[in-house]
């Protein structure tokens, strides 16, 4: 029976079975080294200060996350300014892609949730949020020599090991951005309505006849709801990026090292590619989009007459 | 804010050592300041340098496209008008040509009819003239014959009576004689001979 006579389904099944059999065979040959207690996967995300700076009691040390932040900022500025300087009437592919992203921030994220003067005022903020987070996420999938505790030898030079890291996979960065968003939308709400009327607008409509105690209770729920946004907005981005990177780490061999079963690596390694494509192709862009869109929705809600 | 504060106080920065990953969720104030600085700087530069230029270029292109569409529609309208005009002219020319052909045909027919009529008339005229000539010639011949007959008659009579008649007698006699002679048969034979 020739191979070409088999249906596609059979071929896939055969390859899959072969893959499993190969992993089992490796498992039988090499066996288990026992659980590895030394390897701490979370330490892949640990920040070692590269250059200790302390100003007024605040630790402003330059570390890997700061490097990624600066890199993301530089890349965002470079790409956007470079493209904007050579905007051609007949765009090439890069320009088309950036124009598409710009259009997304302009008409979808900003235009879809805000209108008129508010949209004009907040567009640079929302667009920068999108592009900054997007570039941060994307460079997080490029292996860079930033793993300072480990080093590799390339042509006699000791350089830090290549690693995947993302600034957005650290809670401080999404949280800082979330704080800016959180303060911004309250300020915009107060500017639109005045202090008292803004907080009054937190109450949903239709409660005019409710007794004051009920109103206070509802108001407290709204206060909690607004406070939770601080966590939800930041943790959504942070957890998605961290989970993605942990998945890549485990599939790319971390799991095999952790459990001391080398054969497991043969099983998980191909899955690392699938997750990589998933992360780069969808999660990185989607999370940037969600963060910017939710910001626009929060600002829109704050300036709206009532919830 | 209080929630975040709790997290910060529960897990101080750098306190988490190799035991566990709680440092993953403990925010660092320094890093947050770095984030704010880089983000705000990025926003400032993009707002100043990138976004206005991109917007301007996009607006320019949108205008260009709108203008091109307008121009295309305009030229399409113009060409349609031109085509309609051309078609109308062509129709007119065709009608004129048909008219000319019809008129030419008609005038040719008229000319032919006239020529035929003229020819017929000419023939009639010629025939009439010929007939007139013949009649005149006949009459002249008859006159001559009559004169000859009279002279012969006179001569014969002289010879018979042996005396010459004076002209009055002669005349009267001849006329009397001639009136009695029927020349019609002669005229008929003379015409047949000719």
Coordinates of C-alpha atoms in Angstrom, one line a residue:
Chain A
X1 CA 0.0 0.0 0.0
X2 CA 1.6 3.2 -1.1
X3 CA 1.6 6.3 1.0
X4 CA -0.3 8.4 -1.5
X5 CA -3.2 6.0 -1.4
X6 CA -3.9 7.0 2.2
X7 CA -6.4 9.6 3.0
X8 CA -5.2 12.9 4.6
X9 CA -6.9 11.9 7.8
X10 CA -4.9 8.6 7.9
X11 CA -1.7 10.4 7.2
X12 CA -2.2 12.9 10.0
X13 CA -3.1 10.0 12.4
X14 CA 0.0 8.2 11.3
X15 CA 2.3 11.2 11.9
X16 CA 0.6 11.8 15.3
X17 CA 1.0 8.1 16.3
X18 CA 4.7 8.2 15.2
X19 CA 5.3 11.3 17.2
X20 CA 3.8 9.7 20.4
X21 CA 5.7 6.5 19.8
X22 CA 9.0 8.4 19.4
X23 CA 8.4 10.2 22.7
X24 CA 7.6 7.0 24.5
X25 CA 10.7 5.3 23.0
X26 CA 12.8 8.3 24.2
X27 CA 11.1 8.0 27.6
X28 CA 12.0 4.3 27.8
X29 CA 15.6 4.9 26.8
X30 CA 16.4 7.9 29.0
X31 CA 14.0 7.3 31.8
X32 CA 13.4 10.0 34.5
X33 CA 16.0 12.0 36.3
X34 CA 13.5 12.8 39.1
X35 CA 11.9 16.1 39.8
X36 CA 14.2 19.1 39.2
X37 CA 14.1 21.3 42.3
X38 CA 16.7 23.8 41.1
X39 CA 14.8 25.0 38.1
X40 CA 12.3 27.8 39.0
X41 CA 10.4 28.7 35.8
X42 CA 9.1 31.9 37.4
X43 CA 12.6 33.2 37.7
X44 CA 12.6 33.6 33.9
X45 CA 10.5 36.7 34.7
X46 CA 12.6 37.9 37.6
X47 CA 14.2 41.3 37.3
X48 CA 17.9 41.5 38.1
X49 CA 19.0 45.1 38.5
X50 CA 21.6 45.9 35.7
X51 CA 22.3 49.3 37.0
X52 CA 21.2 50.2 40.5
X53 CA 19.6 53.6 40.8
X54 CA 17.9 54.8 43.9
X55 CA 16.3 58.3 44.0
X56 CA 14.4 59.5 47.1
X57 CA 14.0 56.0 48.4
X58 CA 12.5 54.8 45.1
X59 CA 14.3 51.9 43.3
X60 CA 14.7 53.2 39.8
X61 CA 17.2 50.5 38.8
X62 CA 17.6 49.7 35.2
X63 CA 16.7 46.1 34.6
X64 CA 15.3 43.9 31.9
X65 CA 11.8 45.4 32.0
X66 CA 13.2 48.9 31.7
X67 CA 15.2 47.8 28.8
X68 CA 12.1 46.4 27.1
X69 CA 10.1 49.5 27.9
X70 CA 12.8 51.7 26.3
X71 CA 13.1 49.3 23.4
X72 CA 9.3 49.4 22.9
X73 CA 9.2 53.2 23.1
X74 CA 12.1 53.6 20.7
X75 CA 10.6 51.1 18.2
X76 CA 7.2 52.7 18.4
X77 CA 8.6 56.1 17.9
X78 CA 11.0 55.0 15.1
X79 CA 8.5 53.1 13.1
X80 CA 5.7 55.6 13.4
X81 CA 7.8 58.7 12.7
X82 CA 9.7 56.9 9.9
X83 CA 6.5 55.8 8.3
X84 CA 4.9 59.2 8.8
X85 CA 7.9 61.0 7.2
X86 CA 7.7 58.9 4.0
X87 CA 3.9 58.7 3.6
X88 CA 3.6 57.9 -0.1
X89 CA 0.4 58.3 -2.1
X90 CA 0.9 54.8 -3.3
X91 CA 1.8 52.9 -0.1
X92 CA 4.0 49.9 0.2
X93 CA 3.2 47.0 2.4
X94 CA 4.7 48.4 5.6
X95 CA 2.9 51.7 5.1
X96 CA -0.3 49.9 4.4
X97 CA 0.0 47.9 7.6
X98 CA 0.6 51.0 9.7
X99 CA -2.2 52.9 7.9
X100 CA -4.5 50.0 8.7
X101 CA -3.4 50.1 12.4
X102 CA -3.8 53.8 12.4
X103 CA -7.2 53.5 10.9
X104 CA -8.1 50.9 13.6
X105 CA -7.1 53.3 16.4
X106 CA -8.7 56.3 14.7
X107 CA -12.0 54.9 13.5
X108 CA -12.6 51.8 15.5
X109 CA -11.1 52.3 18.9
X110 CA -11.6 56.1 19.2
X111 CA -14.3 56.8 16.7
X112 CA -16.4 53.8 17.7
X113 CA -16.6 54.9 21.4
X114 CA -16.1 58.6 21.5
X115 CA -17.3 61.4 19.3
X116 CA -16.5 65.0 18.3
X117 CA -14.2 67.0 20.5
X118 CA -13.6 64.2 23.0
X119 CA -12.5 61.9 20.3
X120 CA -10.0 64.5 18.9
X121 CA -8.7 65.1 22.5
X122 CA -8.2 61.5 23.4
X123 CA -7.1 60.0 20.1
X124 CA -3.3 60.5 20.6
X125 CA -3.6 58.9 24.0
X126 CA -5.6 55.9 22.8
X127 CA -3.5 55.4 19.6
X128 CA -0.3 55.6 21.7
X129 CA -1.7 53.1 24.1
X130 CA -2.4 50.7 21.3
X131 CA 0.9 51.1 19.5
X132 CA 3.0 51.1 22.7
X133 CA 1.4 48.0 24.1
X134 CA 1.4 46.3 20.6
X135 CA 5.1 46.9 20.1
X136 CA 5.8 45.9 23.7
X137 CA 3.9 42.6 23.1
X138 CA 5.5 41.9 19.8
X139 CA 9.1 42.4 20.8
X140 CA 8.3 40.0 23.7
X141 CA 8.3 37.2 21.1
X142 CA 11.8 38.0 19.7
X143 CA 14.5 36.2 21.6
X144 CA 17.0 38.8 22.9
X145 CA 20.2 38.3 24.9
X146 CA 18.7 39.7 28.1
X147 CA 18.8 36.7 30.5
X148 CA 21.7 38.1 32.6
X149 CA 21.9 35.3 35.3
X150 CA 22.8 32.8 32.5
X151 CA 25.4 33.4 29.8
X152 CA 26.4 31.8 26.6
X153 CA 29.7 31.8 24.8
X154 CA 29.6 33.2 21.3
X155 CA 33.0 33.4 19.5
X156 CA 34.7 33.8 22.9
X157 CA 32.4 36.5 24.1
X158 CA 30.3 35.8 27.1
X159 CA 26.8 37.3 26.4
X160 CA 23.6 36.9 28.3
X161 CA 21.5 34.0 27.2
X162 CA 18.8 34.6 24.7
X163 CA 15.3 34.8 26.2
X164 CA 11.8 35.7 25.6
X165 CA 10.5 38.4 27.8
X166 CA 7.8 41.0 27.6
X167 CA 7.5 44.3 29.5
X168 CA 3.7 43.7 29.5
X169 CA 4.2 40.3 31.2
X170 CA 5.2 42.3 34.4
X171 CA 2.3 43.6 36.5
X172 CA 4.0 47.0 37.1
X173 CA 3.8 48.1 33.5
X174 CA 0.1 47.3 32.7
X175 CA -0.8 48.7 36.2
X176 CA 1.0 52.0 35.5
X177 CA -0.8 52.3 32.2
X178 CA -4.1 51.4 33.9
X179 CA -3.6 54.0 36.5
X180 CA -3.1 56.6 33.8
X181 CA -6.3 55.4 32.1
X182 CA -8.2 55.3 35.4
X183 CA -7.3 58.8 36.5
X184 CA -7.8 60.1 32.9
X185 CA -11.3 58.9 32.5
X186 CA -12.4 60.3 36.0
X187 CA -10.8 63.6 35.1
X188 CA -12.6 63.7 31.8
X189 CA -15.9 62.8 33.5
X190 CA -15.5 65.6 36.1
X191 CA -14.5 68.0 33.3
X192 CA -17.6 67.0 31.3
X193 CA -20.1 67.0 34.2
X194 CA -18.6 68.8 37.2
X195 CA -17.6 66.9 40.4
X196 CA -21.0 66.3 41.9
X197 CA -22.9 65.6 38.7
X198 CA -20.1 63.2 37.6
X199 CA -20.4 61.0 40.7
X200 CA -24.2 61.3 40.5
X201 CA -24.0 60.0 37.0
X202 CA -22.5 56.7 38.3
X203 CA -26.0 55.8 39.5
X204 CA -27.8 54.0 36.8
X205 CA -30.9 55.8 35.4
X206 CA -34.3 54.7 36.7
X207 CA -33.4 55.0 40.4
X208 CA -34.9 58.5 40.9
X209 CA -37.6 57.2 43.2
X210 CA -35.3 55.0 45.3
X211 CA -34.8 55.9 49.0
X212 CA -31.4 57.4 49.8
X213 CA -30.1 54.3 51.6
X214 CA -30.7 52.2 48.5
X215 CA -29.0 54.9 46.4
X216 CA -26.0 54.9 48.6
X217 CA -25.8 51.1 48.4
X218 CA -25.9 51.2 44.6
X219 CA -23.4 53.9 44.6
X220 CA -21.0 51.8 46.7
X221 CA -21.4 48.9 44.2
X222 CA -20.5 51.4 41.5
X223 CA -17.4 52.5 43.5
X224 CA -16.3 48.9 43.8
X225 CA -17.0 48.4 40.1
X226 CA -14.8 51.4 39.2
X227 CA -12.1 50.2 41.5
X228 CA -12.1 46.7 40.1
X229 CA -11.4 48.2 36.7
X230 CA -7.9 49.0 38.0
X231 CA -7.3 45.3 38.5
X232 CA -9.3 43.9 35.5
X233 CA -7.7 46.2 32.9
X234 CA -4.1 45.6 34.1
X235 CA -4.4 42.0 35.0
X236 CA -6.1 41.1 31.7
X237 CA -3.0 42.3 29.8
X238 CA -0.5 41.1 32.3
X239 CA -1.9 37.6 32.8
X240 CA -2.4 37.0 29.0
X241 CA 1.1 37.9 28.2
X242 CA 2.6 36.1 31.2
X243 CA 0.5 33.0 30.5
X244 CA 1.6 33.1 26.8
X245 CA 5.2 33.3 27.8
X246 CA 4.9 30.6 30.4
X247 CA 3.3 28.3 27.8
X248 CA 6.1 28.9 25.4
X249 CA 8.6 28.3 28.2
X250 CA 7.0 25.0 29.3
X251 CA 6.4 23.7 25.8
X252 CA 9.8 24.8 24.6
X253 CA 11.4 22.5 27.1
X254 CA 10.7 24.0 30.5
X255 CA 8.3 21.2 31.4
X256 CA 10.8 18.5 30.5
X257 CA 13.4 20.1 32.7
X258 CA 11.1 20.7 35.6
X259 CA 9.8 17.1 35.7
X260 CA 13.2 15.7 34.8
X261 CA 11.7 13.6 32.0
X262 CA 13.7 14.5 28.9
X263 CA 11.4 12.6 26.6
X264 CA 8.6 14.9 27.4
X265 CA 10.4 17.6 25.4
X266 CA 9.9 15.7 22.2
X267 CA 6.2 15.7 22.9
X268 CA 5.9 19.3 23.9
X269 CA 8.4 21.0 21.5
X270 CA 6.2 21.0 18.4
X271 CA 3.4 22.5 20.4
X272 CA 5.6 25.4 21.3
X273 CA 5.5 26.4 17.6
X274 CA 1.7 26.3 17.5
X275 CA 1.5 28.4 20.7
X276 CA 4.1 30.8 19.3
X277 CA 2.0 31.4 16.2
X278 CA -1.1 31.8 18.3
X279 CA 0.6 34.3 20.6
X280 CA 2.2 36.4 17.9
X281 CA -0.7 36.1 15.4
X282 CA -3.6 36.8 17.8
X283 CA -2.9 37.5 21.5
X284 CA -0.3 40.2 21.1
X285 CA -2.6 42.3 18.8
X286 CA -5.8 41.4 20.5
X287 CA -4.6 42.4 24.0
X288 CA -3.3 45.8 22.8
X289 CA -6.7 46.3 21.0
X290 CA -8.7 45.3 24.0
X291 CA -6.7 47.6 26.4
X292 CA -7.1 50.6 24.1
X293 CA -10.8 49.9 23.3
X294 CA -11.7 49.5 27.0
X295 CA -10.0 52.8 27.8
X296 CA -12.1 54.4 25.1
X297 CA -15.2 52.8 26.5
X298 CA -14.3 54.0 30.0
X299 CA -13.8 57.6 28.8
X300 CA -17.0 57.4 26.7
X301 CA -18.9 56.2 29.8
X302 CA -17.5 58.9 31.9
X303 CA -18.6 61.7 29.6
X304 CA -22.0 60.1 28.8
X305 CA -25.0 61.6 30.5
X306 CA -25.8 58.5 32.5
X307 CA -24.8 54.8 32.5
Chain B
X1 CA -6.2 51.7 45.2
X2 CA -6.4 50.0 48.5
X3 CA -6.2 46.6 46.9
X4 CA -3.0 47.5 45.1
X5 CA -1.6 48.9 48.3
X6 CA -2.4 45.6 50.1
X7 CA -0.5 43.7 47.4
X8 CA 2.4 46.0 47.7
X9 CA 2.6 45.8 51.5
X10 CA 2.0 42.0 51.5
X11 CA 4.8 41.3 49.0
X12 CA 7.5 43.9 49.2
X13 CA 9.6 44.4 46.2
X14 CA 12.6 42.0 46.2
X15 CA 11.3 40.1 49.2
X16 CA 10.3 37.2 47.1
X17 CA 13.3 34.9 46.7
X18 CA 13.5 31.6 44.9
X19 CA 10.5 30.3 47.0
X20 CA 7.5 30.9 44.8
X21 CA 6.5 33.4 42.2
X22 CA 4.7 36.0 44.3
X23 CA 7.1 38.7 42.9
X24 CA 5.3 38.3 39.6
X25 CA 2.2 40.1 41.0
X26 CA 4.0 42.6 43.2
X27 CA 4.2 45.9 41.5
X28 CA 7.4 47.9 41.7
X29 CA 7.0 51.6 42.0
X30 CA 10.3 52.3 40.2
X31 CA 9.2 50.3 37.2
X32 CA 5.8 52.0 37.2
X33 CA 7.6 55.4 37.0
X34 CA 9.8 54.1 34.2
X35 CA 6.6 53.0 32.4
X36 CA 5.0 56.4 32.8
X37 CA 8.1 58.1 31.6
X38 CA 8.5 56.0 28.5
X39 CA 4.8 56.0 27.7
X40 CA 4.4 59.7 28.1
X41 CA 7.5 60.4 26.1
X42 CA 6.3 58.1 23.3
X43 CA 2.9 59.7 23.3
X44 CA 4.4 63.2 23.2
X45 CA 6.7 62.3 20.2
X46 CA 3.9 60.5 18.3
X47 CA 1.5 63.3 18.9
X48 CA 4.0 65.9 17.7
X49 CA 5.6 64.1 14.9
X50 CA 3.8 61.0 13.7
X51 CA 0.0 61.3 14.0
X52 CA -0.5 64.7 12.3
X53 CA 1.7 63.7 9.4
X54 CA -0.1 60.4 8.9
X55 CA -3.5 62.1 9.2
X56 CA -2.5 64.7 6.8
X57 CA -1.3 62.2 4.2
X58 CA -4.5 60.1 4.7
X59 CA -6.7 63.2 4.3
X60 CA -4.7 64.2 1.2
X61 CA -5.1 60.8 -0.3
X62 CA -8.8 60.7 0.5
X63 CA -9.2 64.0 -1.2
X64 CA -7.2 62.8 -4.2
X65 CA -9.4 59.8 -4.5
X66 CA -12.5 61.9 -4.2
X67 CA -11.2 64.3 -6.8
X68 CA -10.2 61.4 -9.1
X69 CA -13.7 59.9 -8.8
X70 CA -15.3 63.3 -9.5
X71 CA -13.0 63.8 -12.5
X72 CA -13.7 60.3 -13.8
X73 CA -17.4 60.9 -13.4
X74 CA -17.1 64.2 -15.1
X75 CA -15.2 62.8 -18.1
X76 CA -17.6 59.9 -18.3
X77 CA -20.5 62.3 -18.4
X78 CA -18.7 64.3 -21.1
X79 CA -17.9 61.3 -23.2
X80 CA -21.4 60.1 -22.9
X81 CA -22.7 63.5 -24.1
X82 CA -20.1 63.4 -26.9
X83 CA -21.2 60.0 -27.9
X84 CA -24.9 61.0 -27.8
X85 CA -24.0 64.0 -30.0
X86 CA -22.0 61.9 -32.4
X87 CA -24.9 59.4 -32.6
X88 CA -27.3 62.2 -33.3
X89 CA -25.0 63.7 -35.9
X90 CA -24.5 60.3 -37.5
X91 CA -28.3 59.8 -37.6
X92 CA -28.7 63.2 -39.2
X93 CA -26.1 62.5 -41.7
X94 CA -27.6 59.2 -42.6
X95 CA -31.0 60.8 -43.0
X96 CA -29.5 63.5 -45.2
X97 CA -27.8 60.9 -47.3
X98 CA -31.0 59.0 -47.7
X99 CA -32.7 62.2 -48.6
X100 CA -30.1 63.1 -51.2
X101 CA -30.3 59.7 -52.8
X102 CA -34.0 59.8 -52.9
X103 CA -33.9 63.3 -54.4
X104 CA -31.3 62.2 -57.0
X105 CA -33.4 59.2 -57.9
X106 CA -36.5 61.4 -58.2
X107 CA -34.7 64.0 -60.3
X108 CA -33.3 61.3 -62.5
X109 CA -36.7 59.9 -63.0
X110 CA -38.0 63.4 -63.9
X111 CA -35.2 64.0 -66.3
X112 CA -35.8 60.7 -68.0
X113 CA -39.6 61.4 -68.3
X114 CA -38.9 64.8 -69.7
X115 CA -36.3 63.6 -72.1
X116 CA -38.8 61.0 -73.3
X117 CA -41.5 63.5 -73.7
X118 CA -39.2 65.9 -75.5
X119 CA -38.1 63.1 -77.9
X120 CA -41.7 62.3 -78.6
X121 CA -42.5 65.9 -79.2
X122 CA -39.5 66.3 -81.5
X123 CA -40.5 63.3 -83.5
X124 CA -44.0 64.6 -83.9
X125 CA -42.6 67.9 -84.9
X126 CA -40.3 66.3 -87.5
X127 CA -43.1 64.1 -88.8
X128 CA -45.4 67.1 -89.1
X129 CA -42.7 69.1 -91.0
X130 CA -42.1 66.2 -93.4
X131 CA -45.8 65.9 -94.0
X132 CA -46.0 69.6 -94.7
X133 CA -43.1 69.5 -97.1
X134 CA -44.7 66.6 -98.9
X135 CA -48.0 68.4 -99.1
X136 CA -46.4 71.6 -100.4
X137 CA -44.3 69.6 -102.9
X138 CA -47.5 67.8 -104.1
X139 CA -49.3 71.0 -104.5
X140 CA -46.5 72.6 -106.4
X141 CA -46.3 69.6 -108.7
X142 CA -50.0 69.7 -109.3
X143 CA -49.7 73.4 -110.2
X144 CA -47.0 72.6 -112.6
X145 CA -49.0 69.8 -114.1
X146 CA -52.0 72.0 -114.3
X147 CA -49.9 74.7 -116.1
X148 CA -48.4 72.1 -118.4
X149 CA -51.8 70.7 -119.2
X150 CA -53.2 74.2 -119.9
X151 CA -50.3 75.1 -122.2
X152 CA -50.7 71.8 -124.0
X153 CA -54.4 72.4 -124.2
X154 CA -53.8 75.8 -125.7
X155 CA -51.3 74.5 -128.2
X156 CA -53.6 71.6 -129.2
X157 CA -56.6 73.9 -129.5
X158 CA -54.6 76.4 -131.7
X159 CA -53.6 73.6 -133.9
X160 CA -57.1 72.4 -134.1
X161 CA -58.8 75.8 -134.7
X162 CA -55.8 77.1 -136.6
X163 CA -56.0 80.4 -135.0
X164 CA -54.6 81.8 -131.9
X165 CA -56.8 82.7 -129.2
X166 CA -56.5 86.1 -127.5
X167 CA -55.5 85.8 -124.1
X168 CA -58.9 86.5 -122.6
X169 CA -60.5 83.8 -124.7
X170 CA -57.7 81.5 -124.0
X171 CA -57.9 81.9 -120.4
X172 CA -61.6 81.5 -120.2
X173 CA -61.4 78.4 -122.3
X174 CA -58.7 76.8 -120.4
X175 CA -60.4 77.4 -117.1
X176 CA -63.6 76.0 -118.4
X177 CA -61.7 72.9 -119.6
X178 CA -59.7 72.5 -116.6
X179 CA -62.7 72.7 -114.3
X180 CA -64.1 69.8 -116.1
X181 CA -60.9 67.7 -115.7
X182 CA -60.5 65.7 -112.5
X183 CA -57.0 65.9 -111.2
X184 CA -57.6 64.1 -108.0
X185 CA -56.6 60.7 -109.5
X186 CA -53.5 62.3 -110.9
X187 CA -52.6 63.8 -107.5
X188 CA -53.1 60.3 -106.0
X189 CA -50.8 58.6 -108.5
X190 CA -48.3 61.4 -108.3
X191 CA -48.1 61.0 -104.5
X192 CA -47.7 57.3 -104.8
X193 CA -44.9 57.7 -107.2
X194 CA -43.0 59.9 -104.9

